[in-house]
Amino acid sequence: MSAKGGAPLDGRRVFRPVGPKIVGVVAGACLWVLFFAVALTLPAEVRAGFTVLQTGTLVLLLLVVDAVLWGIGRSRVVADDAGIHVRNGYRTHHLAWTDVLDVAYARGAPWPTLVTRDDRRIMMVGIPSSDGPGARDAVWYLRERILEDGGR
């Protein structure tokens, strides 16, 4: 069996989000630029009114937002001969081809979902629908691999 376009279904394929990664990097950088721009343009008497705890809380909040954005950007789906490896943010799932039933992609869903034989649903954030045709091709590739390798 071959993937769309005639490429063989063996080897290793890695799917990573493109749009969300760009948005995450730009948004994270903009937050820090905005933070420093506001901090530097506030009058001295207003800046003096902030305590170290208040400033630290704001910096901690920015770091948490950056960690979430980084997690979305580092998400990926790897399909190799051993199975599917899904990394969503900071959590990783490793599934053999025989453990996967299908890849469900509901209309309007932000990303596809793996359906396993033990009825688990694992979101694949590394294949966002916002990536357009690349996301659809990735889902078709995974479905074909499931059909080919799931019967082993």
JSON list of C-alpha atoms in Angstrom, two decimals:
[
{"chain": "A", "resi": 1, "resn": "MET", "atom": "CA", "xyz": [0.00, 0.00, 0.00]},
{"chain": "A", "resi": 2, "resn": "SER", "atom": "CA", "xyz": [1.22, 3.54, -0.59]},
{"chain": "A", "resi": 3, "resn": "ALA", "atom": "CA", "xyz": [0.45, 6.95, 0.80]},
{"chain": "A", "resi": 4, "resn": "LYS", "atom": "CA", "xyz": [-1.18, 9.70, -1.20]},
{"chain": "A", "resi": 5, "resn": "GLY", "atom": "CA", "xyz": [1.18, 10.59, -4.02]},
{"chain": "A", "resi": 6, "resn": "GLY", "atom": "CA", "xyz": [2.71, 7.11, -4.24]},
{"chain": "A", "resi": 7, "resn": "ALA", "atom": "CA", "xyz": [5.22, 7.40, -1.39]},
{"chain": "A", "resi": 8, "resn": "PRO", "atom": "CA", "xyz": [5.84, 4.12, 0.47]},
{"chain": "A", "resi": 9, "resn": "LEU", "atom": "CA", "xyz": [4.33, 3.69, 3.92]},
{"chain": "A", "resi": 10, "resn": "ASP", "atom": "CA", "xyz": [7.50, 2.66, 5.67]},
{"chain": "A", "resi": 11, "resn": "GLY", "atom": "CA", "xyz": [10.07, 4.69, 7.51]},
{"chain": "A", "resi": 12, "resn": "ARG", "atom": "CA", "xyz": [9.52, 7.60, 9.83]},
{"chain": "A", "resi": 13, "resn": "ARG", "atom": "CA", "xyz": [7.31, 10.66, 9.33]},
{"chain": "A", "resi": 14, "resn": "VAL", "atom": "CA", "xyz": [7.15, 13.59, 11.72]},
{"chain": "A", "resi": 15, "resn": "PHE", "atom": "CA", "xyz": [4.21, 16.00, 11.80]},
{"chain": "A", "resi": 16, "resn": "ARG", "atom": "CA", "xyz": [4.62, 19.32, 13.59]},
{"chain": "A", "resi": 17, "resn": "PRO", "atom": "CA", "xyz": [2.32, 22.32, 13.86]},
{"chain": "A", "resi": 18, "resn": "VAL", "atom": "CA", "xyz": [3.35, 25.24, 11.68]},
{"chain": "A", "resi": 19, "resn": "GLY", "atom": "CA", "xyz": [0.77, 27.95, 12.31]},
{"chain": "A", "resi": 20, "resn": "PRO", "atom": "CA", "xyz": [0.41, 27.46, 16.07]},
{"chain": "A", "resi": 21, "resn": "LYS", "atom": "CA", "xyz": [4.19, 27.42, 16.51]},
{"chain": "A", "resi": 22, "resn": "ILE", "atom": "CA", "xyz": [4.54, 30.76, 14.70]},
{"chain": "A", "resi": 23, "resn": "VAL", "atom": "CA", "xyz": [1.65, 32.26, 16.66]},
{"chain": "A", "resi": 24, "resn": "GLY", "atom": "CA", "xyz": [3.13, 30.99, 19.94]},
{"chain": "A", "resi": 25, "resn": "VAL", "atom": "CA", "xyz": [6.57, 32.46, 19.31]},
{"chain": "A", "resi": 26, "resn": "VAL", "atom": "CA", "xyz": [5.21, 35.80, 18.11]},
{"chain": "A", "resi": 27, "resn": "ALA", "atom": "CA", "xyz": [2.63, 36.06, 20.93]},
{"chain": "A", "resi": 28, "resn": "GLY", "atom": "CA", "xyz": [5.19, 35.13, 23.59]},
{"chain": "A", "resi": 29, "resn": "ALA", "atom": "CA", "xyz": [7.67, 37.70, 22.31]},
{"chain": "A", "resi": 30, "resn": "CYS", "atom": "CA", "xyz": [4.97, 40.38, 22.03]},
{"chain": "A", "resi": 31, "resn": "LEU", "atom": "CA", "xyz": [3.92, 39.82, 25.63]},
{"chain": "A", "resi": 32, "resn": "TRP", "atom": "CA", "xyz": [7.45, 40.43, 26.88]},
{"chain": "A", "resi": 33, "resn": "VAL", "atom": "CA", "xyz": [7.94, 43.49, 24.66]},
{"chain": "A", "resi": 34, "resn": "LEU", "atom": "CA", "xyz": [4.62, 44.89, 25.89]},
{"chain": "A", "resi": 35, "resn": "PHE", "atom": "CA", "xyz": [5.57, 44.18, 29.51]},
{"chain": "A", "resi": 36, "resn": "PHE", "atom": "CA", "xyz": [8.87, 46.05, 29.20]},
{"chain": "A", "resi": 37, "resn": "ALA", "atom": "CA", "xyz": [7.36, 48.87, 27.12]},
{"chain": "A", "resi": 38, "resn": "VAL", "atom": "CA", "xyz": [4.70, 49.52, 29.74]},
{"chain": "A", "resi": 39, "resn": "ALA", "atom": "CA", "xyz": [7.19, 49.19, 32.59]},
{"chain": "A", "resi": 40, "resn": "LEU", "atom": "CA", "xyz": [9.56, 51.71, 31.01]},
{"chain": "A", "resi": 41, "resn": "THR", "atom": "CA", "xyz": [6.89, 54.24, 30.03]},
{"chain": "A", "resi": 42, "resn": "LEU", "atom": "CA", "xyz": [5.10, 54.38, 33.37]},
{"chain": "A", "resi": 43, "resn": "PRO", "atom": "CA", "xyz": [5.86, 57.49, 35.40]},
{"chain": "A", "resi": 44, "resn": "ALA", "atom": "CA", "xyz": [8.40, 56.95, 38.17]},
{"chain": "A", "resi": 45, "resn": "GLU", "atom": "CA", "xyz": [5.83, 57.51, 40.94]},
{"chain": "A", "resi": 46, "resn": "VAL", "atom": "CA", "xyz": [3.56, 54.81, 39.47]},
{"chain": "A", "resi": 47, "resn": "ARG", "atom": "CA", "xyz": [6.46, 52.34, 39.12]},
{"chain": "A", "resi": 48, "resn": "ALA", "atom": "CA", "xyz": [7.44, 53.04, 42.74]},
{"chain": "A", "resi": 49, "resn": "GLY", "atom": "CA", "xyz": [3.93, 51.95, 43.79]},
{"chain": "A", "resi": 50, "resn": "PHE", "atom": "CA", "xyz": [4.52, 48.35, 42.63]},
{"chain": "A", "resi": 51, "resn": "THR", "atom": "CA", "xyz": [5.90, 45.95, 45.20]},
{"chain": "A", "resi": 52, "resn": "VAL", "atom": "CA", "xyz": [8.44, 43.24, 44.40]},
{"chain": "A", "resi": 53, "resn": "LEU", "atom": "CA", "xyz": [5.69, 40.65, 44.97]},
{"chain": "A", "resi": 54, "resn": "GLN", "atom": "CA", "xyz": [3.38, 42.31, 42.45]},
{"chain": "A", "resi": 55, "resn": "THR", "atom": "CA", "xyz": [6.12, 42.53, 39.83]},
{"chain": "A", "resi": 56, "resn": "GLY", "atom": "CA", "xyz": [7.17, 38.95, 40.52]},
{"chain": "A", "resi": 57, "resn": "THR", "atom": "CA", "xyz": [3.56, 37.78, 40.14]},
{"chain": "A", "resi": 58, "resn": "LEU", "atom": "CA", "xyz": [3.30, 39.46, 36.74]},
{"chain": "A", "resi": 59, "resn": "VAL", "atom": "CA", "xyz": [6.59, 37.93, 35.59]},
{"chain": "A", "resi": 60, "resn": "LEU", "atom": "CA", "xyz": [5.45, 34.50, 36.86]},
{"chain": "A", "resi": 61, "resn": "LEU", "atom": "CA", "xyz": [2.17, 34.87, 34.95]},
{"chain": "A", "resi": 62, "resn": "LEU", "atom": "CA", "xyz": [4.08, 35.73, 31.77]},
{"chain": "A", "resi": 63, "resn": "LEU", "atom": "CA", "xyz": [6.32, 32.68, 32.27]},
{"chain": "A", "resi": 64, "resn": "VAL", "atom": "CA", "xyz": [3.27, 30.42, 32.68]},
{"chain": "A", "resi": 65, "resn": "VAL", "atom": "CA", "xyz": [1.71, 31.81, 29.47]},
{"chain": "A", "resi": 66, "resn": "ASP", "atom": "CA", "xyz": [5.04, 31.28, 27.68]},
{"chain": "A", "resi": 67, "resn": "ALA", "atom": "CA", "xyz": [5.22, 27.69, 28.98]},
{"chain": "A", "resi": 68, "resn": "VAL", "atom": "CA", "xyz": [1.74, 26.97, 27.59]},
{"chain": "A", "resi": 69, "resn": "LEU", "atom": "CA", "xyz": [2.63, 28.53, 24.22]},
{"chain": "A", "resi": 70, "resn": "TRP", "atom": "CA", "xyz": [5.91, 26.60, 24.16]},
{"chain": "A", "resi": 71, "resn": "GLY", "atom": "CA", "xyz": [4.06, 23.37, 24.92]},
{"chain": "A", "resi": 72, "resn": "ILE", "atom": "CA", "xyz": [1.72, 23.90, 21.99]},
{"chain": "A", "resi": 73, "resn": "GLY", "atom": "CA", "xyz": [4.66, 24.66, 19.72]},
{"chain": "A", "resi": 74, "resn": "ARG", "atom": "CA", "xyz": [6.62, 21.57, 20.77]},
{"chain": "A", "resi": 75, "resn": "SER", "atom": "CA", "xyz": [3.72, 19.22, 20.09]},
{"chain": "A", "resi": 76, "resn": "ARG", "atom": "CA", "xyz": [4.30, 16.64, 17.38]},
{"chain": "A", "resi": 77, "resn": "VAL", "atom": "CA", "xyz": [3.20, 13.31, 15.99]},
{"chain": "A", "resi": 78, "resn": "VAL", "atom": "CA", "xyz": [5.80, 10.76, 14.86]},
{"chain": "A", "resi": 79, "resn": "ALA", "atom": "CA", "xyz": [4.80, 7.73, 12.82]},
{"chain": "A", "resi": 80, "resn": "ASP", "atom": "CA", "xyz": [7.44, 5.05, 12.45]},
{"chain": "A", "resi": 81, "resn": "ASP", "atom": "CA", "xyz": [7.58, 1.29, 12.06]},
{"chain": "A", "resi": 82, "resn": "ALA", "atom": "CA", "xyz": [7.05, 0.79, 15.82]},
{"chain": "A", "resi": 83, "resn": "GLY", "atom": "CA", "xyz": [3.83, 2.85, 15.97]},
{"chain": "A", "resi": 84, "resn": "ILE", "atom": "CA", "xyz": [2.60, 6.36, 16.66]},
{"chain": "A", "resi": 85, "resn": "HIS", "atom": "CA", "xyz": [4.29, 8.64, 19.16]},
{"chain": "A", "resi": 86, "resn": "VAL", "atom": "CA", "xyz": [2.19, 11.66, 20.14]},
{"chain": "A", "resi": 87, "resn": "ARG", "atom": "CA", "xyz": [3.65, 14.53, 22.15]},
{"chain": "A", "resi": 88, "resn": "ASN", "atom": "CA", "xyz": [1.04, 17.04, 23.28]},
{"chain": "A", "resi": 89, "resn": "GLY", "atom": "CA", "xyz": [2.78, 19.81, 25.11]},
{"chain": "A", "resi": 90, "resn": "TYR", "atom": "CA", "xyz": [4.59, 18.08, 27.95]},
{"chain": "A", "resi": 91, "resn": "ARG", "atom": "CA", "xyz": [2.92, 14.66, 27.79]},
{"chain": "A", "resi": 92, "resn": "THR", "atom": "CA", "xyz": [3.91, 11.84, 25.44]},
{"chain": "A", "resi": 93, "resn": "HIS", "atom": "CA", "xyz": [1.94, 8.78, 24.31]},
{"chain": "A", "resi": 94, "resn": "HIS", "atom": "CA", "xyz": [3.53, 5.79, 22.55]},
{"chain": "A", "resi": 95, "resn": "LEU", "atom": "CA", "xyz": [1.13, 3.44, 20.75]},
{"chain": "A", "resi": 96, "resn": "ALA", "atom": "CA", "xyz": [1.83, 0.38, 18.64]},
{"chain": "A", "resi": 97, "resn": "TRP", "atom": "CA", "xyz": [0.00, 0.24, 15.33]},
{"chain": "A", "resi": 98, "resn": "THR", "atom": "CA", "xyz": [-2.03, -2.72, 16.62]},
{"chain": "A", "resi": 99, "resn": "ASP", "atom": "CA", "xyz": [-3.34, -0.58, 19.52]},
{"chain": "A", "resi": 100, "resn": "VAL", "atom": "CA", "xyz": [-4.87, 2.06, 17.23]},
{"chain": "A", "resi": 101, "resn": "LEU", "atom": "CA", "xyz": [-8.27, 1.67, 15.58]},
{"chain": "A", "resi": 102, "resn": "ASP", "atom": "CA", "xyz": [-8.66, 4.92, 13.67]},
{"chain": "A", "resi": 103, "resn": "VAL", "atom": "CA", "xyz": [-7.89, 8.59, 13.39]},
{"chain": "A", "resi": 104, "resn": "ALA", "atom": "CA", "xyz": [-11.07, 10.61, 13.88]},
{"chain": "A", "resi": 105, "resn": "TYR", "atom": "CA", "xyz": [-11.20, 14.14, 12.49]},
{"chain": "A", "resi": 106, "resn": "ALA", "atom": "CA", "xyz": [-14.55, 15.70, 13.34]},
{"chain": "A", "resi": 107, "resn": "ARG", "atom": "CA", "xyz": [-15.68, 18.60, 11.17]},
{"chain": "A", "resi": 108, "resn": "GLY", "atom": "CA", "xyz": [-14.59, 21.84, 12.80]},
{"chain": "A", "resi": 109, "resn": "ALA", "atom": "CA", "xyz": [-12.27, 20.10, 15.28]},
{"chain": "A", "resi": 110, "resn": "PRO", "atom": "CA", "xyz": [-8.96, 21.88, 15.94]},
{"chain": "A", "resi": 111, "resn": "TRP", "atom": "CA", "xyz": [-6.98, 18.63, 15.59]},
{"chain": "A", "resi": 112, "resn": "PRO", "atom": "CA", "xyz": [-7.54, 14.91, 14.93]},
{"chain": "A", "resi": 113, "resn": "THR", "atom": "CA", "xyz": [-8.00, 12.29, 17.63]},
{"chain": "A", "resi": 114, "resn": "LEU", "atom": "CA", "xyz": [-6.53, 8.80, 17.81]},
{"chain": "A", "resi": 115, "resn": "VAL", "atom": "CA", "xyz": [-9.05, 6.13, 18.79]},
{"chain": "A", "resi": 116, "resn": "THR", "atom": "CA", "xyz": [-7.44, 3.15, 20.52]},
{"chain": "A", "resi": 117, "resn": "ARG", "atom": "CA", "xyz": [-8.63, -0.43, 20.97]},
{"chain": "A", "resi": 118, "resn": "ASP", "atom": "CA", "xyz": [-9.16, 0.18, 24.70]},
{"chain": "A", "resi": 119, "resn": "ASP", "atom": "CA", "xyz": [-11.45, 3.13, 23.80]},
{"chain": "A", "resi": 120, "resn": "ARG", "atom": "CA", "xyz": [-9.04, 5.90, 24.71]},
{"chain": "A", "resi": 121, "resn": "ARG", "atom": "CA", "xyz": [-9.11, 9.14, 22.74]},
{"chain": "A", "resi": 122, "resn": "ILE", "atom": "CA", "xyz": [-5.77, 10.88, 22.29]},
{"chain": "A", "resi": 123, "resn": "MET", "atom": "CA", "xyz": [-5.75, 14.33, 20.73]},
{"chain": "A", "resi": 124, "resn": "MET", "atom": "CA", "xyz": [-2.97, 15.01, 18.24]},
{"chain": "A", "resi": 125, "resn": "VAL", "atom": "CA", "xyz": [-2.17, 18.69, 18.79]},
{"chain": "A", "resi": 126, "resn": "GLY", "atom": "CA", "xyz": [0.83, 18.30, 16.46]},
{"chain": "A", "resi": 127, "resn": "ILE", "atom": "CA", "xyz": [-1.56, 18.14, 13.47]},
{"chain": "A", "resi": 128, "resn": "PRO", "atom": "CA", "xyz": [-3.70, 21.29, 13.73]},
{"chain": "A", "resi": 129, "resn": "SER", "atom": "CA", "xyz": [-6.50, 21.80, 11.22]},
{"chain": "A", "resi": 130, "resn": "SER", "atom": "CA", "xyz": [-5.21, 25.34, 10.72]},
{"chain": "A", "resi": 131, "resn": "ASP", "atom": "CA", "xyz": [-2.30, 23.84, 8.75]},
{"chain": "A", "resi": 132, "resn": "GLY", "atom": "CA", "xyz": [-4.80, 23.08, 5.97]},
{"chain": "A", "resi": 133, "resn": "PRO", "atom": "CA", "xyz": [-3.91, 20.49, 3.30]},
{"chain": "A", "resi": 134, "resn": "GLY", "atom": "CA", "xyz": [-0.85, 19.34, 5.25]},
{"chain": "A", "resi": 135, "resn": "ALA", "atom": "CA", "xyz": [-3.09, 18.33, 8.16]},
{"chain": "A", "resi": 136, "resn": "ARG", "atom": "CA", "xyz": [-5.45, 16.43, 5.86]},
{"chain": "A", "resi": 137, "resn": "ASP", "atom": "CA", "xyz": [-2.54, 14.65, 4.19]},
{"chain": "A", "resi": 138, "resn": "ALA", "atom": "CA", "xyz": [-1.14, 13.70, 7.61]},
{"chain": "A", "resi": 139, "resn": "VAL", "atom": "CA", "xyz": [-4.47, 12.18, 8.66]},
{"chain": "A", "resi": 140, "resn": "TRP", "atom": "CA", "xyz": [-4.74, 10.19, 5.43]},
{"chain": "A", "resi": 141, "resn": "TYR", "atom": "CA", "xyz": [-1.19, 8.96, 5.86]},
{"chain": "A", "resi": 142, "resn": "LEU", "atom": "CA", "xyz": [-1.89, 7.84, 9.42]},
{"chain": "A", "resi": 143, "resn": "ARG", "atom": "CA", "xyz": [-5.14, 6.12, 8.39]},
{"chain": "A", "resi": 144, "resn": "GLU", "atom": "CA", "xyz": [-3.30, 4.19, 5.69]},
{"chain": "A", "resi": 145, "resn": "ARG", "atom": "CA", "xyz": [-0.56, 3.18, 8.14]},
{"chain": "A", "resi": 146, "resn": "ILE", "atom": "CA", "xyz": [-3.19, 2.01, 10.61]},
{"chain": "A", "resi": 147, "resn": "LEU", "atom": "CA", "xyz": [-4.83, -0.11, 7.92]},
{"chain": "A", "resi": 148, "resn": "GLU", "atom": "CA", "xyz": [-1.50, -1.53, 6.77]},
{"chain": "A", "resi": 149, "resn": "ASP", "atom": "CA", "xyz": [0.33, -2.00, 10.07]},
{"chain": "A", "resi": 150, "resn": "GLY", "atom": "CA", "xyz": [-2.63, -2.44, 12.44]},
{"chain": "A", "resi": 151, "resn": "GLY", "atom": "CA", "xyz": [-3.22, -5.97, 11.21]},
{"chain": "A", "resi": 152, "resn": "ARG", "atom": "CA", "xyz": [0.28, -7.21, 12.08]}
]
